[in-house]
Coordinates of C-alpha atoms and ligand atoms in Angstrom, one line a residue:
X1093 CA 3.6 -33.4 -1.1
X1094 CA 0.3 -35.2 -1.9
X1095 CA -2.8 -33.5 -1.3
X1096 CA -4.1 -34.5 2.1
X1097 CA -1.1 -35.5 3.7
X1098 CA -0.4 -35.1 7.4
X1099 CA 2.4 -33.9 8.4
X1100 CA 3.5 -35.6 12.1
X1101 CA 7.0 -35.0 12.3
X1102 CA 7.1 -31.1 12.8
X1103 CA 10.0 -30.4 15.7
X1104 CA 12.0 -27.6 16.6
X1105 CA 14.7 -27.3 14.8
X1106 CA 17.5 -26.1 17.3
X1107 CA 21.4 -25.6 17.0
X1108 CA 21.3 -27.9 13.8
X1109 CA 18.8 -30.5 15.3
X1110 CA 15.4 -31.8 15.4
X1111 CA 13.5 -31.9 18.4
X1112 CA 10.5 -33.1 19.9
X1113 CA 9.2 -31.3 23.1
X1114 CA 6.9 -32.3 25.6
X1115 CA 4.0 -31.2 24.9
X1116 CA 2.4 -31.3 20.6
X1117 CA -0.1 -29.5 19.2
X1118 CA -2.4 -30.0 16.1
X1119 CA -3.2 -27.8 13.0
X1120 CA -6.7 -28.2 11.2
X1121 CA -7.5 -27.5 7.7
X1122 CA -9.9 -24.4 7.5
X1123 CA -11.5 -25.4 4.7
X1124 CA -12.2 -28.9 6.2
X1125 CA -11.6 -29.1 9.9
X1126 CA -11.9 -33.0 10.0
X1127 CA -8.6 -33.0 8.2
X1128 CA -5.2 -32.5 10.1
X1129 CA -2.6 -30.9 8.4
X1130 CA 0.3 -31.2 11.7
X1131 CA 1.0 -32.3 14.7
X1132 CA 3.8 -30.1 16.2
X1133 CA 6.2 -29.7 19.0
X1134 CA 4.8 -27.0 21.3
X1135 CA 8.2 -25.5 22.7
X1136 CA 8.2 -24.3 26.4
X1137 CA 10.1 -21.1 27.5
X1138 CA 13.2 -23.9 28.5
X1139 CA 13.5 -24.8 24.8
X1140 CA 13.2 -21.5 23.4
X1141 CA 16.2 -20.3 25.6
X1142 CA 18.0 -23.5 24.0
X1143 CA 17.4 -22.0 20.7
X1144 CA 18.6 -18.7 21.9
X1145 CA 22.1 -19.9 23.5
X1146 CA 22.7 -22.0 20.4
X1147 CA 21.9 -18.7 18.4
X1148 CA 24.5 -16.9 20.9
X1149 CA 27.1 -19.6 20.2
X1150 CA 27.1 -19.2 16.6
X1151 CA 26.9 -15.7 16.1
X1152 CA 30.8 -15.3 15.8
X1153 CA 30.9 -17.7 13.6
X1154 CA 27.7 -17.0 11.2
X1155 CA 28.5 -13.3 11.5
X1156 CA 32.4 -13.2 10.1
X1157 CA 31.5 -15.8 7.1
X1158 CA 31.7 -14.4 3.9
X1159 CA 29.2 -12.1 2.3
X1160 CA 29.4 -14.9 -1.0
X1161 CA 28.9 -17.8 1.6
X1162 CA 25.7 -16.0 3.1
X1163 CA 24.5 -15.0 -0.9
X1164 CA 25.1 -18.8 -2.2
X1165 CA 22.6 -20.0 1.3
X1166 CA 19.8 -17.4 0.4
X1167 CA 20.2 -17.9 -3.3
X1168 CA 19.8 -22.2 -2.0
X1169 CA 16.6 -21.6 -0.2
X1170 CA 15.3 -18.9 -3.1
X1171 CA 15.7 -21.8 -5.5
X1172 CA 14.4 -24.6 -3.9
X1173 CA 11.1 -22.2 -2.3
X1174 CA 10.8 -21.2 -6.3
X1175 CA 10.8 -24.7 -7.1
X1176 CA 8.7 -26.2 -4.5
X1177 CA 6.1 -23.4 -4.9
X1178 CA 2.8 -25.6 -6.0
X1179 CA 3.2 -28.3 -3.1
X1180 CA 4.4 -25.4 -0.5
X1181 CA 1.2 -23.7 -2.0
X1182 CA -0.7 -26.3 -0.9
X1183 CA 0.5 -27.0 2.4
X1184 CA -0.4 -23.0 2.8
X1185 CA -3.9 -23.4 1.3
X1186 CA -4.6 -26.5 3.5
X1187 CA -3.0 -24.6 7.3
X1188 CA -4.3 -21.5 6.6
X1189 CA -6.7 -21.2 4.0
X1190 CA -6.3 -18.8 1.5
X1191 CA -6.6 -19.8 -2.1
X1192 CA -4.6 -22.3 -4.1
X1193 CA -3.7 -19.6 -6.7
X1194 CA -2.7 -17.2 -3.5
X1195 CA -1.1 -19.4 -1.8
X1196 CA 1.4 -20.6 -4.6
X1197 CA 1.8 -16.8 -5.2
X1198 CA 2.8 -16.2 -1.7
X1199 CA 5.2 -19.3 -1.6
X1200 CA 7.0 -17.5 -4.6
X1201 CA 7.6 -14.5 -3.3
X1202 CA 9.2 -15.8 -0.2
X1203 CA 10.9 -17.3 -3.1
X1204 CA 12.0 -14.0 -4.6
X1205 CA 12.8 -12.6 -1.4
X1206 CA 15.8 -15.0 -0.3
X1207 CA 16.7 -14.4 -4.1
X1208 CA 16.5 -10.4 -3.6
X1209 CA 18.3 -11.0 -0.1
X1210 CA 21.2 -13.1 -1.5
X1211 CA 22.5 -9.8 -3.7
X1212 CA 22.2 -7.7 -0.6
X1213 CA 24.6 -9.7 1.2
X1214 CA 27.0 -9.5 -1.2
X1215 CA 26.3 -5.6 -1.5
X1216 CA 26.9 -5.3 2.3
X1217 CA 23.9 -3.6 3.4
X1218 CA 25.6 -0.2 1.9
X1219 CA 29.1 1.5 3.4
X1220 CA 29.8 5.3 3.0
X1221 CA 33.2 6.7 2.2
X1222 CA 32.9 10.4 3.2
X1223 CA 35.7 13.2 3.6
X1224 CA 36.8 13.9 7.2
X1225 CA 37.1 17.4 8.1
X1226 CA 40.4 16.8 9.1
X1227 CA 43.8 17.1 7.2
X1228 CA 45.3 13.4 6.7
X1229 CA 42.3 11.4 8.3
X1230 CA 40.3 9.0 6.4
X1231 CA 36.3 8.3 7.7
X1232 CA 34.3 5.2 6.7
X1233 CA 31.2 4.2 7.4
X1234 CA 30.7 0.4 7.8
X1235 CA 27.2 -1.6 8.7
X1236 CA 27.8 -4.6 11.0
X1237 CA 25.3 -7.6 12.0
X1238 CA 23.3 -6.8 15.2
X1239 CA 23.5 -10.4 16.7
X1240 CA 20.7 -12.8 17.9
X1241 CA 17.5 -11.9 16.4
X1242 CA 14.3 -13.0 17.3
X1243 CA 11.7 -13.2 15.3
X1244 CA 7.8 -13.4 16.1
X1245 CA 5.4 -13.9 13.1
X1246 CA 1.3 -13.5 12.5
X1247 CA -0.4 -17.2 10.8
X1248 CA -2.1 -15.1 7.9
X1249 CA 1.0 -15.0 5.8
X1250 CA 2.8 -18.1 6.9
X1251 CA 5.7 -17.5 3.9
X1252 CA 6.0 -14.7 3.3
X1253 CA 6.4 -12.8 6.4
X1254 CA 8.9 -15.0 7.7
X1255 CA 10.6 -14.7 4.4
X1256 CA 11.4 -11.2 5.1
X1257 CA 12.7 -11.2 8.0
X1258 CA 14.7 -14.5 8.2
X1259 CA 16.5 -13.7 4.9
X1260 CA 17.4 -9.7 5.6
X1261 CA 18.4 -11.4 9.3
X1262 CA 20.8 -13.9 7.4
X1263 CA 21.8 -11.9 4.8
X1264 CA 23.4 -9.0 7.0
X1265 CA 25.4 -12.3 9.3
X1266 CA 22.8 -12.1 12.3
X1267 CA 22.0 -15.5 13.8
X1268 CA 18.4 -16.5 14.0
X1269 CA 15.3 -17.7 16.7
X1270 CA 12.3 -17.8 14.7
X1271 CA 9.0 -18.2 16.2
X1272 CA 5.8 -18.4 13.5
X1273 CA 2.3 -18.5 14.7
X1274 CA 1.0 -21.5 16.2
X1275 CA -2.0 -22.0 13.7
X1276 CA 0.8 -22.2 10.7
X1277 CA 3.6 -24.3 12.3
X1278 CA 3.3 -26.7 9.3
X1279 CA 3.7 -23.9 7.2
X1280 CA 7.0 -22.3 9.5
X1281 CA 8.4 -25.8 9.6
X1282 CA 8.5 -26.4 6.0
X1283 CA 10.7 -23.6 5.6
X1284 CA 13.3 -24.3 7.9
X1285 CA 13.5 -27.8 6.7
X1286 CA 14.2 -26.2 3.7
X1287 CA 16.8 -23.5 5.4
X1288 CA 17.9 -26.5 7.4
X1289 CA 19.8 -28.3 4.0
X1290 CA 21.2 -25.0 2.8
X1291 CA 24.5 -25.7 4.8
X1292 CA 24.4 -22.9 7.2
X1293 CA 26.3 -23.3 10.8
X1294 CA 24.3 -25.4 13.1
X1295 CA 22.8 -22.7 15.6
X1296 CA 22.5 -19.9 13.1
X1297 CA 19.2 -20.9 12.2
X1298 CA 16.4 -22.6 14.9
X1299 CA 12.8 -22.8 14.6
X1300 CA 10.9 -22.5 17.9
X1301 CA 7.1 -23.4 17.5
X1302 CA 5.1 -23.0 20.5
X1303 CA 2.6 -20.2 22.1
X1304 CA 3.2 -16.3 22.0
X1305 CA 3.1 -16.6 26.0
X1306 CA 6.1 -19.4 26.5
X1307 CA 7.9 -19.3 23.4
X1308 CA 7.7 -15.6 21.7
X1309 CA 7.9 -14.2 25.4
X1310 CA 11.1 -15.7 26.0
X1311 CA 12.6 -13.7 23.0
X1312 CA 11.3 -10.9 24.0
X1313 CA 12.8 -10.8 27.8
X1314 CA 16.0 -12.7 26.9
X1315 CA 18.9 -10.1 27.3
X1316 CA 20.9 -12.4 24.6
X1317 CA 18.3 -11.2 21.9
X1318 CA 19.8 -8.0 20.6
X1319 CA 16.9 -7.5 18.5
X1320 CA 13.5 -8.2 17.7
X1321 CA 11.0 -7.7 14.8
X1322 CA 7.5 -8.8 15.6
X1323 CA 4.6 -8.8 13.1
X1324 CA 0.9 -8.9 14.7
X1325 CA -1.7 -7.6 16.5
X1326 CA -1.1 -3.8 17.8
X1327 CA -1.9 -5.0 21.6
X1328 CA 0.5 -7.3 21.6
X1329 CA 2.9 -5.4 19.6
X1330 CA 3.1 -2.9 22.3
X1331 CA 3.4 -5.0 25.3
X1332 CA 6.6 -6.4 23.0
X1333 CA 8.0 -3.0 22.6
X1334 CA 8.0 -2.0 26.4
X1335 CA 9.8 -5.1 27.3
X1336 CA 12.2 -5.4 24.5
X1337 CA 12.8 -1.7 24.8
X1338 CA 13.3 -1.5 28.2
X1339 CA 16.5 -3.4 28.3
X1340 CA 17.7 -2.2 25.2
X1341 CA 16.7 -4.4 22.6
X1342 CA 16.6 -3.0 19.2
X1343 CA 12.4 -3.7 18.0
X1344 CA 10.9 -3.6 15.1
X1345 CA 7.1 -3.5 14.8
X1346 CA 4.5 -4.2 12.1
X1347 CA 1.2 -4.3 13.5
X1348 CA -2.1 -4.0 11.8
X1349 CA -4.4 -1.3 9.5
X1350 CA -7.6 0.1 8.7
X1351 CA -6.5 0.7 5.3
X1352 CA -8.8 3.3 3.1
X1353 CA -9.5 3.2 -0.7
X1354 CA -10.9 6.6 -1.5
X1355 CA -13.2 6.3 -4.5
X1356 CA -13.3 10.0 -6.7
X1357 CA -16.4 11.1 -8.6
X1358 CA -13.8 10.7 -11.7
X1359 CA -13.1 7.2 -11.2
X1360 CA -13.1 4.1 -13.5
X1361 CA -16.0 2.6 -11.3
X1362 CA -15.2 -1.0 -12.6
X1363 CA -11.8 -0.3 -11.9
X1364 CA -12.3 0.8 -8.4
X1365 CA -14.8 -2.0 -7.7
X1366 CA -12.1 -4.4 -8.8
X1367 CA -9.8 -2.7 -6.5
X1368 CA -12.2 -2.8 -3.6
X1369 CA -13.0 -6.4 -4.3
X1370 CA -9.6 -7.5 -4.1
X1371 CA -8.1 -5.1 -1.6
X1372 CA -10.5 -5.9 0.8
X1373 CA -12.2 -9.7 0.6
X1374 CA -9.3 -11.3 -1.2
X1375 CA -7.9 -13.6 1.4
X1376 CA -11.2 -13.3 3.4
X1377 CA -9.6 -10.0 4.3
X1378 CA -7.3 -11.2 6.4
X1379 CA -4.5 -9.0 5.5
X1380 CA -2.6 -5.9 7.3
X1381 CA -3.3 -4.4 3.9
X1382 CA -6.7 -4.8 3.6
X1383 CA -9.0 -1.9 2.2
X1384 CA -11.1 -2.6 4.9
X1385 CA -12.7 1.5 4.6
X1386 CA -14.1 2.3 1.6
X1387 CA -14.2 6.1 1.2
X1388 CA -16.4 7.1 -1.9
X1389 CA -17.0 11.1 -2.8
X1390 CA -21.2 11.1 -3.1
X1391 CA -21.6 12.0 -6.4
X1392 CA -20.6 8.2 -7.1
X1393 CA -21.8 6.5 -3.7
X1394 CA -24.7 5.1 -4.8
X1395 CA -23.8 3.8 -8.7
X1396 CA -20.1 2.4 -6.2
X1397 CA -22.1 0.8 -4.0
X1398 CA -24.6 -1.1 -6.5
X1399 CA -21.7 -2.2 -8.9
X1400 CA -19.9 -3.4 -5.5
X1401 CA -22.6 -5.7 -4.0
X1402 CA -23.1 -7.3 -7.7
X1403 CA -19.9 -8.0 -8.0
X1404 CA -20.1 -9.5 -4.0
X1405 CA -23.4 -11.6 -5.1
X1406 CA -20.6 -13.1 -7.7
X1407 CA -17.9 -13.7 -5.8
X1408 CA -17.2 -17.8 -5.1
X1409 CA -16.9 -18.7 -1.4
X1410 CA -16.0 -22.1 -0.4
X1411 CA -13.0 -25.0 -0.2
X1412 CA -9.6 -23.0 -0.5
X1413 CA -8.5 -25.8 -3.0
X1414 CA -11.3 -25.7 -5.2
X1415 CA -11.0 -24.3 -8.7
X1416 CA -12.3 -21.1 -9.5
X1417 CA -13.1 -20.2 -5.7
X1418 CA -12.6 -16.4 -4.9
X1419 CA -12.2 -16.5 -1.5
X1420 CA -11.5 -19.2 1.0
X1421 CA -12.5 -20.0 4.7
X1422 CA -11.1 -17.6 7.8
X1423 CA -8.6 -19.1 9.8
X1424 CA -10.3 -20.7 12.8
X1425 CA -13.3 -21.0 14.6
X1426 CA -12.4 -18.4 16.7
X1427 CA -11.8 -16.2 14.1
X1428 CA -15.4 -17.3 12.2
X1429 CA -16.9 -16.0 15.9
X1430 CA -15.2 -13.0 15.9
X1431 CA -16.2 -11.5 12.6
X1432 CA -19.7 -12.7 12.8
X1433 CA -19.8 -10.8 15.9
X1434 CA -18.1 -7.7 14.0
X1435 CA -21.6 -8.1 12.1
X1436 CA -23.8 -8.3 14.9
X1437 CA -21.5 -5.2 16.1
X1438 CA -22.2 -3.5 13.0
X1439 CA -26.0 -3.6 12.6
X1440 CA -26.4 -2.4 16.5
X1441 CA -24.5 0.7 16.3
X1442 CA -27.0 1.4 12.6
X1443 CA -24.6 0.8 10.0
X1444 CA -26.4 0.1 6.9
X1445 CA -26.4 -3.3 5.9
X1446 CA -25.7 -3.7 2.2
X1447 CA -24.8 -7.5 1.5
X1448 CA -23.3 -11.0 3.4
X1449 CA -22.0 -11.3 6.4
X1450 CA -23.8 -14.7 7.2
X1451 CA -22.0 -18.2 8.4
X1452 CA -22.3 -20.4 4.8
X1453 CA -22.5 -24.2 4.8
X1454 CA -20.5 -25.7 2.4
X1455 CA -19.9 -29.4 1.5
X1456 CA -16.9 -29.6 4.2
X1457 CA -17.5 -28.3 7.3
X1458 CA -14.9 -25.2 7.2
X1459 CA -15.0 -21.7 8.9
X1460 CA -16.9 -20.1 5.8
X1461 CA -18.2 -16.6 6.1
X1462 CA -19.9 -14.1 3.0
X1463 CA -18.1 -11.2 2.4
X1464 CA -19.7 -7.9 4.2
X1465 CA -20.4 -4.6 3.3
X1466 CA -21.9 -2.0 5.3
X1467 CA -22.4 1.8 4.7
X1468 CA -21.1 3.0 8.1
X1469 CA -20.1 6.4 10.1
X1470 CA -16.7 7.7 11.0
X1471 CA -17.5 7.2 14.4
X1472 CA -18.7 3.5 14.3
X1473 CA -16.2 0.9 15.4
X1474 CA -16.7 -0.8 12.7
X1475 CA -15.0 2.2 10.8
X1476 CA -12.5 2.5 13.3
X1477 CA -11.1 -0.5 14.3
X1478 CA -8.6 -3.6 13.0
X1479 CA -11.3 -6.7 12.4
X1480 CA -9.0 -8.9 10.1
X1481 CA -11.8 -10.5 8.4
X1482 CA -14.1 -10.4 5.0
X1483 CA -16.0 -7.1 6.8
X1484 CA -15.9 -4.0 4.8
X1485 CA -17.5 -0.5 5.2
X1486 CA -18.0 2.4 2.9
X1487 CA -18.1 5.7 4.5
X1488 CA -19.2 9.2 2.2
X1489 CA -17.2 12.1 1.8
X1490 CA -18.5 15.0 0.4
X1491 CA -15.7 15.8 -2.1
X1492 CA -11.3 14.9 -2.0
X1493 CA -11.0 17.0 1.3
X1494 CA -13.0 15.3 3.2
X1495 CA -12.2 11.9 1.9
X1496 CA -8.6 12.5 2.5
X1497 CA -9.5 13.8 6.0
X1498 CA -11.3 10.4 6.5
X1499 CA -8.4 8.2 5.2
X1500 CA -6.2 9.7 8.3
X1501 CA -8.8 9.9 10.4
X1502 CA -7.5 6.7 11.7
X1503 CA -4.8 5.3 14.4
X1504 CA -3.2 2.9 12.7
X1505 CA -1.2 4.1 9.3
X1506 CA -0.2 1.2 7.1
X1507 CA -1.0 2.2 3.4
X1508 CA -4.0 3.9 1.7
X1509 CA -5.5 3.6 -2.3
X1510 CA -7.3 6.6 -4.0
X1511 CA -8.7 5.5 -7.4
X1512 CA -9.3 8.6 -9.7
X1513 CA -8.0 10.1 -13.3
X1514 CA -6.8 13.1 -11.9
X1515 CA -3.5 13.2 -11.7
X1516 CA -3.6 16.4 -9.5
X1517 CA -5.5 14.4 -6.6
X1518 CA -3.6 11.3 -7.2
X1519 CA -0.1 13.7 -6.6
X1520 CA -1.8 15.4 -3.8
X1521 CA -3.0 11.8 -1.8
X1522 CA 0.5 10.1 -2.5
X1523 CA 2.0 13.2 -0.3
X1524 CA -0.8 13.7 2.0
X1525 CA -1.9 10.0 3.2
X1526 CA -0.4 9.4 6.3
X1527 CA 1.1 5.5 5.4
X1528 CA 3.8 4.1 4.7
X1529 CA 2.4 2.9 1.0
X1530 CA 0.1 4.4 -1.2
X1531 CA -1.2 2.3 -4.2
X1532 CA -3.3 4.4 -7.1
X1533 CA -5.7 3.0 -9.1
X1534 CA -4.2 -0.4 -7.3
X1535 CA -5.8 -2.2 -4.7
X1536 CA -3.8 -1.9 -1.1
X1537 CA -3.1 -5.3 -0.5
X1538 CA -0.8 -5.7 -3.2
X1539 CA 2.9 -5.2 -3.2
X1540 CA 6.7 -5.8 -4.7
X1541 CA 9.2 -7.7 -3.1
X1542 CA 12.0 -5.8 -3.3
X1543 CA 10.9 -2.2 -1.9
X1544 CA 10.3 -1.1 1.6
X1545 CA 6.8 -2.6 3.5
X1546 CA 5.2 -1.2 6.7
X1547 CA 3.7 1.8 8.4
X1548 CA 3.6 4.7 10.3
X1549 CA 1.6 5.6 13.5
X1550 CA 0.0 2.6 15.3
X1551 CA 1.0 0.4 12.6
X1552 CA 4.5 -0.2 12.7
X1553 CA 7.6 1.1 14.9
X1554 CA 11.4 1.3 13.9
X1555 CA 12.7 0.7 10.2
X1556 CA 10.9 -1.0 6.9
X1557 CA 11.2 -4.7 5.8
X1558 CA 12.0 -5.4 2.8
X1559 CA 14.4 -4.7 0.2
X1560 CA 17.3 -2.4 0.7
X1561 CA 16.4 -0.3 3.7
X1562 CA 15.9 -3.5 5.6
X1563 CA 19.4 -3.3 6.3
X1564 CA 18.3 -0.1 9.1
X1565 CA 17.4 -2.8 11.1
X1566 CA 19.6 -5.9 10.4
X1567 CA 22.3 -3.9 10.6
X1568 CA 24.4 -1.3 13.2
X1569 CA 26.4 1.6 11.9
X1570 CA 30.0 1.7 13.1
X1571 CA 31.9 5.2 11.9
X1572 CA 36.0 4.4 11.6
X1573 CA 38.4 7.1 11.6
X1574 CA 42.5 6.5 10.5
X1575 CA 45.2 8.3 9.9
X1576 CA 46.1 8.2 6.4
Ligands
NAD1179 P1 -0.9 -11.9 17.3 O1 -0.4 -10.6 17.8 O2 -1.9 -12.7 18.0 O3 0.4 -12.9 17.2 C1 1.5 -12.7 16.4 C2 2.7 -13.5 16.9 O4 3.0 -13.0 18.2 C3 2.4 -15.0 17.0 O5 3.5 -15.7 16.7 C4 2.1 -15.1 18.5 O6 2.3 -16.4 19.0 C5 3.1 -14.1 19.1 N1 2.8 -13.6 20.4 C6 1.6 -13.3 21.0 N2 1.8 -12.9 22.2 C7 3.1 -12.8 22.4 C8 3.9 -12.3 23.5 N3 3.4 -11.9 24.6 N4 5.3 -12.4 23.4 C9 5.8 -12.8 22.2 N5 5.1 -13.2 21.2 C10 3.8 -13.2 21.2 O7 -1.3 -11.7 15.8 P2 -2.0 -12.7 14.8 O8 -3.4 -12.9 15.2 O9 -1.1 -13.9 14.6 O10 -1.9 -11.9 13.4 C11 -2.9 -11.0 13.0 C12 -2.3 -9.6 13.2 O11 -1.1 -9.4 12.5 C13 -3.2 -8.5 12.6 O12 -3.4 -7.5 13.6 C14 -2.5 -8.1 11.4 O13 -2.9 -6.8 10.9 C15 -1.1 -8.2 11.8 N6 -0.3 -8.3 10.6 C16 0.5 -7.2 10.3 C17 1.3 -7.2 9.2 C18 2.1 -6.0 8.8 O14 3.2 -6.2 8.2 N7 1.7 -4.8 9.2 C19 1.4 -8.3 8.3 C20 0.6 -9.4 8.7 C21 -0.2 -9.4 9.8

């Protein structure tokens, strides 16, 4: 793919087929909103229940195919995503706006992930032989596919996410709906052209773009969807469980964070700065995992907070595809609006404002925002709540106690950092955090491929993604008994 080009002929892709729909919709480049990066099929809740029958219709035959014939499709799309991953990068940079260097880095691990995926089919998503506890009767322990999955993904990581559904869904012989984020299409339809060629049945696979409200809500009250995994916003996450649970679906949730990295007296303070830096502006902060509290004991506060807004007055804000750029553009306009207003939120409940949070021009008109900092309270929203955006806030704890008490002090519980060189603290947060990841002397958003992602509390419901134990939810346990 050249730079620039605009990608027109994005359809659903439904029981083996391209289609148009009736109504299209446009992506804009970020970084340069004159530019269009796709015009899209918009799929109505009529199309999405196509792409659901066809799903239906080739579960039987996608689910009894052989475990080598599912590895040799997710080792087809690994390859070719590993392959492809400077021109998918770009596609990724230009619909969504992180970075060039983040973007290729996203593409492969999606990469990595059909890869990782492909072994697990052929390892079966894990039997048990166990002893009955009767004379002469043999008991197994088999995993079987669940059946039509649908599944509903955020824009801000347009590869990866997907990635770690679609190929734990394949993998374990479930058929597939997938429904990305309108804001990426380009980005969700470049993967399924490439899952498209990697010779699955026709139906196994469709790709239904559209709006949460047409298209993701007919997955979620279709009783021919026997499960769903949804990654986004909390609100919406719950209104998704209620439905989906209330006739029975099997849901899986990962929605959201307000992620802490504790800061110790006994800290590498370059180290934690770096940690800070990435973990919470990297990808203009628009990540579940973003350090988006900064908890720092007060005998280091201050020296934290000087080193942090030097390193901020550093930091290279502009065109996601330009060299040496730190951090790109948010999202969308309406996204640009909503964090500038997190700043106006900010200085009228008297947080302290430290550096940025002002609109930037640039030489393309883009949605360009400087980083923010604020010294805040426990009790300020800013503190408190999900703002998906390059906002950050460092709150003071007296000493470990109460910064631990502030990490948890939270509702949402998706992973937490503590930098320190005390192994004693660093033991003590990795039990205590309430999260489902802890990262030492790491910044939060940063994570393997191949181990279990997502959170407890009000940021995530049902089993992990990724790597082994994705198979809790891909999967459903059937216990045999036999008379030897
Ligand atoms: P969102 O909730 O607005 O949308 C997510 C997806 O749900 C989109 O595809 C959207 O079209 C669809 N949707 C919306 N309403 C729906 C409905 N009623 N029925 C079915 N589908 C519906 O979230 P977003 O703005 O795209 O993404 C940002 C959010 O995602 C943030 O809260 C972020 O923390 C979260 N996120 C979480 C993780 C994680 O793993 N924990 C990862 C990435 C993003």
């Amino acid at each position: 793919m050249i730079h620039g080009e605009l990608h027109q002929n994005v359809r659903q892709y439904i029981n083996g087929r391209w289609e148009t729909s009736a109504t299209t919709g446009v992506s804009a480049n970020p970084s340069d909103t004159s530019e269009v990066v796709a015009e899209y099929a918009r799929a109505d809740r009529r199309q999405a229940e196509a792409a659901i029958r066809a799903a239906t219709e080739a579960f039987p035959h996608w689910s009894h195919s052989t475990p080598q014939r599912r590895a040799d499709v997710l080792d087809r799309i690994g390859t070719e995503l590993l392959a492809r991953k400077d021109d998918l990068g770009m596609l990724l940079a230009r619909e969504e706006g992180k970075t060039l260097v983040e973007a290729v880095a996203e593409v492969a691990r999606a990469g990595q992930i059909f890869k990782f995926f492909a072994g697990e089919a052929l390892r079966g998503g894990g039997g048990e032989n166990v002893a009955s506890v009767r004379a002469g009767v043999q008991v197994d322990v088999t995993r079987e596919p669940v059946g039509v999955v649908g599944l509903i993904t955020p824009w801000n990581s347009p590869f990866v996410v997907p990635a770690w559904k679609i190929a734990p869904a394949l993998a374990h012989g479930n058929s597939v709906v997938f429904k990305p984020a309108e804001l990426v299409s380009g980005c969700g339809w470049a993967l399924a052209e490439i899952i498209s060629r990697a010779a699955l049945p026709a139906g196994a696979f469709n790709l239904v773009m559209g709006s949460g409200r047409e298209a993701g809500q007919a997955l979620v009250d279709s009783p021919l969807v026997d499960a769903l995994s949804f990654t986004g916003s909390m609100a919406n996450g719950e209104r998704i469980l209620q439905v989906a649970a209330a006739r029975r679906a099997k849901v899986q949730l990962e929605t959201g964070g307000k992620n802490a990295l504790v800061v110790l007296a006994d800290a590498d303070l370059d180290r934690a700065v770096d940690c800070a830096v990435q973990g919470a502006y990297f990808s203009a902060g628009q990540r579940c995992t973003a350090s988006s509290r900064l908890i720092v004991e007060s005998a280091v506060h201050d020296a934290f907070v000087a080193k942090l807004r030097q390193r901020l007055k550093t930091l290279k804000i502009g065109h996601a595809l330009e060299r040496g750029v730190d951090i790109g553009p948010v999202a969308d306009e309406d996204r640009l609006a909503q964090d500038l207003a997190w700043v106006d939120t900010a200085r009228e409940e008297g947080a302290e404002h430290v550096w940025g949070g002002e609109a930037l021009e640039r030489a393309t008109a883009g949605h360009y925002m400087s980083p923010a900092l604020f010294l805040a309270k426990p009790s300020h929203r800013i503190a408190r709540e999900e703002i998906f955006g390059p906002l950050a806030c460092v709150l003071r704890a007296d000493d470990y106690d109460e910064a631990l008490a502030l990490c948890n002090d939270t509702p949402f519980g998706l992973c937490a950092g503590i930098c320190t060189n005390s192994l004693k603290h660093a033991m003590h947060f990795r039990r205590h955090a309430v999260v489902g990841m802890t990262m030492v002397n790491l910044p939060t958003a940063g994570v393997d491929f191949h181990v279990p992602f997502g959170g407890r509390k009000g940021s995530g419901y049902g089993p992990r993604e990724q790597g082994r134990h994705a198979a809790e939810f891909y999967t459903t346990v059937k216990t045999g008994y036999m008379l030897a």
